Short mmCIF file of C-alpha atoms in Angstrom, two decimals:
data_model
loop_
_atom_site.label_atom_id
_atom_site.label_comp_id
_atom_site.label_asym_id
_atom_site.label_seq_id
_atom_site.Cartn_x
_atom_site.Cartn_y
_atom_site.Cartn_z
CA UNK V 1 106.29 103.66 99.30
CA UNK V 2 107.22 102.18 96.02
CA UNK V 3 108.94 98.94 95.35
CA UNK V 4 111.81 98.67 92.90
CA UNK V 5 109.64 98.34 89.80
CA UNK V 6 107.56 101.45 90.69
CA UNK V 7 104.31 99.49 91.03
CA UNK V 8 101.91 100.02 93.91
CA UNK V 9 100.61 96.43 94.36
CA UNK V 10 97.27 97.27 96.03
CA UNK V 11 96.48 93.61 96.84
CA UNK V 12 99.70 93.16 98.84
CA UNK V 13 99.30 93.17 102.61
CA UNK V 14 100.36 96.49 104.17
CA UNK V 15 103.03 96.39 106.84
CA UNK V 16 103.17 98.56 109.92
CA UNK V 17 106.03 100.46 108.28
CA UNK V 18 103.88 101.06 105.17
CA UNK V 19 101.15 102.56 107.35
CA UNK V 20 103.49 104.70 109.44
CA UNK V 21 105.23 106.00 106.31
CA UNK V 22 101.91 107.05 104.79
CA UNK V 23 100.78 108.69 108.02
CA UNK V 24 104.01 110.64 108.40
CA UNK V 25 103.71 111.82 104.78
CA UNK V 26 100.07 112.77 105.38
CA UNK V 27 101.22 114.96 108.27
CA UNK V 28 103.68 116.69 105.94
CA UNK V 29 106.78 115.42 107.76
CA UNK V 30 108.51 113.42 105.02
CA UNK V 31 111.15 116.11 104.38
CA UNK V 32 112.31 115.89 108.00
CA UNK V 33 112.50 112.11 107.76
CA UNK V 34 114.41 112.20 104.49
CA UNK V 35 116.93 114.71 105.86
CA UNK V 36 117.77 112.26 108.65
CA UNK V 37 117.89 109.35 106.19
CA UNK V 38 120.29 111.20 103.88
CA UNK V 39 122.49 112.10 106.84
CA UNK V 40 122.84 108.40 107.70
CA UNK V 41 123.07 106.90 104.22
CA UNK V 42 126.34 106.87 102.38
CA UNK V 43 127.12 106.21 98.74
CA UNK V 44 127.72 102.54 99.53
CA UNK V 45 124.39 102.04 101.32
CA UNK V 46 122.49 99.15 99.75
CA UNK V 47 118.81 99.43 98.84
CA UNK V 48 117.96 97.00 101.65
CA UNK V 49 119.88 99.06 104.22
CA UNK V 50 118.33 102.28 102.91
CA UNK V 51 114.87 100.78 103.41
CA UNK V 52 115.79 99.82 106.99
CA UNK V 53 117.00 103.36 107.71
CA UNK V 54 113.85 104.84 106.19
CA UNK V 55 111.60 102.52 108.20
CA UNK V 56 113.41 103.44 111.41
CA UNK V 57 113.13 107.16 110.70
CA UNK V 58 109.42 106.92 109.85
CA UNK V 59 108.96 105.11 113.16
CA UNK V 60 110.98 107.76 115.01
CA UNK V 61 108.81 110.50 113.49
CA UNK V 62 105.57 108.61 114.24
CA UNK V 63 106.65 108.24 117.87
CA UNK V 64 107.50 111.95 118.08
CA UNK V 65 104.05 112.80 116.68
CA UNK V 66 102.35 110.43 119.18
CA UNK V 67 100.85 108.31 116.39
CA UNK V 68 102.16 105.07 117.85
CA UNK V 69 103.00 103.99 121.38
CA UNK V 70 105.99 101.99 122.56
CA UNK V 71 103.66 99.06 123.28
CA UNK V 72 102.53 98.99 119.63
CA UNK V 73 106.04 98.68 118.18
CA UNK V 74 105.87 94.97 117.44
CA UNK V 75 106.34 93.23 114.11
CA UNK V 76 106.12 96.43 112.05
CA UNK V 77 107.75 94.68 109.09
CA UNK V 78 104.84 92.20 109.03
CA UNK V 79 101.30 92.77 107.77
CA UNK V 80 99.42 95.05 110.14
CA UNK V 81 95.85 94.92 111.41
CA UNK V 82 92.93 97.15 110.60
CA UNK V 83 92.59 97.90 114.32
CA UNK V 84 96.12 99.29 114.66
CA UNK V 85 96.00 101.30 111.44
CA UNK V 86 92.68 102.82 112.48
CA UNK V 87 94.06 103.87 115.87
CA UNK V 88 97.32 105.24 114.41
CA UNK V 89 95.33 107.19 111.81
CA UNK V 90 92.98 108.56 114.46
CA UNK V 91 95.93 109.83 116.47
CA UNK V 92 97.57 111.25 113.35
CA UNK V 93 94.53 113.38 112.55
CA UNK V 94 94.13 114.51 116.15
CA UNK V 95 91.17 112.48 117.33
CA UNK V 96 90.76 112.28 121.09
CA UNK V 97 89.10 109.15 122.48
CA UNK V 98 85.65 109.91 123.88
CA UNK V 99 84.35 106.90 125.68
CA UNK V 100 80.73 106.52 124.59
CA UNK V 101 79.16 103.39 123.19
CA UNK V 102 77.14 104.54 120.20
CA UNK V 103 78.43 102.50 117.31
CA UNK V 104 80.91 99.85 118.38
CA UNK V 105 78.31 97.48 119.74
CA UNK V 106 76.38 97.47 116.48
CA UNK V 107 79.30 95.58 114.91
CA UNK V 108 78.78 91.88 115.17
CA UNK V 109 82.47 91.52 116.04
CA UNK V 110 82.65 94.28 118.67
CA UNK V 111 84.07 91.89 121.26
CA UNK V 112 87.18 91.43 119.10
CA UNK V 113 87.98 95.17 119.28
CA UNK V 114 90.54 96.05 121.95
CA UNK V 115 88.58 97.94 124.66
CA UNK V 116 91.33 100.58 124.84
CA UNK V 117 90.82 101.37 121.15
CA UNK V 118 87.02 101.23 120.93
CA UNK V 119 86.37 104.97 121.23
CA UNK V 120 88.81 105.90 118.45
CA UNK V 121 87.57 103.10 116.20
CA UNK V 122 84.00 104.17 116.83
CA UNK V 123 84.81 107.75 115.79
CA UNK V 124 86.75 106.70 112.71
CA UNK V 125 84.02 104.42 111.37
CA UNK V 126 81.20 106.81 112.28
CA UNK V 127 83.01 109.63 110.45
CA UNK V 128 83.44 107.40 107.40
CA UNK V 129 87.24 107.51 107.49
CA UNK V 130 87.54 103.75 107.98
CA UNK V 131 84.88 101.68 106.22
CA UNK V 132 83.11 98.68 107.65
CA UNK V 133 82.93 95.45 105.70
CA UNK V 134 79.82 94.80 103.62
CA UNK V 135 78.46 92.50 106.34
CA UNK V 136 78.66 95.31 108.94
CA UNK V 137 81.71 93.98 110.76
CA UNK V 138 84.83 95.95 111.55
CA UNK V 139 87.21 92.94 111.36
CA UNK V 140 89.82 94.43 113.72
CA UNK V 141 92.35 91.63 113.36
CA UNK V 142 92.21 91.41 109.57
CA UNK V 143 95.37 92.45 107.78
CA UNK V 144 94.90 95.44 105.51
CA UNK V 145 95.99 95.48 101.90
CA UNK V 146 97.92 98.43 100.54
CA UNK V 147 94.79 99.37 98.54
CA UNK V 148 92.62 99.42 101.68
CA UNK V 149 95.29 101.47 103.44
CA UNK V 150 95.25 103.97 100.57
CA UNK V 151 91.46 104.37 100.91
CA UNK V 152 91.84 105.12 104.64
CA UNK V 153 94.71 107.56 104.01
CA UNK V 154 92.67 109.39 101.35
CA UNK V 155 89.74 109.86 103.73
CA UNK V 156 92.07 110.85 106.58
CA UNK V 157 93.90 113.39 104.43
CA UNK V 158 90.59 115.06 103.57
CA UNK V 159 90.15 115.83 107.28
CA UNK V 160 93.46 117.71 107.18
CA UNK V 161 92.65 120.08 104.30
CA UNK V 162 92.00 123.14 106.49
CA UNK V 163 95.16 122.62 108.55
CA UNK V 164 97.26 122.22 105.41
CA UNK V 165 95.54 125.12 103.59
CA UNK V 166 94.25 122.81 100.86
CA UNK V 167 90.91 123.14 99.09
CA UNK V 168 89.04 120.42 97.24
CA UNK V 169 86.96 121.04 94.19
CA UNK V 170 87.14 121.26 90.44
CA UNK V 171 89.56 123.13 88.27
CA UNK V 172 92.97 124.53 89.03
CA UNK V 173 94.64 123.44 92.25
CA UNK V 174 96.11 126.36 94.18
CA UNK V 175 97.90 125.92 97.46
#
C-alpha cells in the first residue's frame, strides 16, 4: 500500500491491514478485492473512506482464504506483531502445522510464543522465510516495520513461484 505521497516508509510500523493487503496481493487476489471496492465506492468517496473500504475487502478476502481467523481480527488498524504476521503468512503459503519441537525451544524467548502458533512459527523460521533477530530470539510480540514485512513477503512469494508459474533467474522475465 502506498500513502498519499507515494513513499513506502519502511521504518513505519506495519498494521494488520498492511500485512493482510500484502498477503492477499501475494496470493494474486487483488483484482477480486478491487472489483468489490470499485462496486462500493462512488465518485464522492473520500480517500479516508476508500481506505476503510479497501481494508475491509482485504480482510474479507483474507478470511475467505483462511489466512486469518475470527479470533485474530482485533486492532488491525494498529501495529501488528511478528507472531501474527508469521502465522498469517504461513497460512497464506499453505503451511500445515506439524507439532514437533525442533527449533522453537532454541529461541531464548520461546515461552513468549503462543503455543497454538509454535509449529507454524518453527517452520517459517527454519525455512528462512521469517528471520530471527541477531541475538537468536524470535521476538513474537515485537511490532514489525513495513520494511521487515516486505522482507517476509519477498521470501514468502518465492515459495509461490511454481504455483504462479514464475521463474527466478537472470535476464528476461517471461511469465
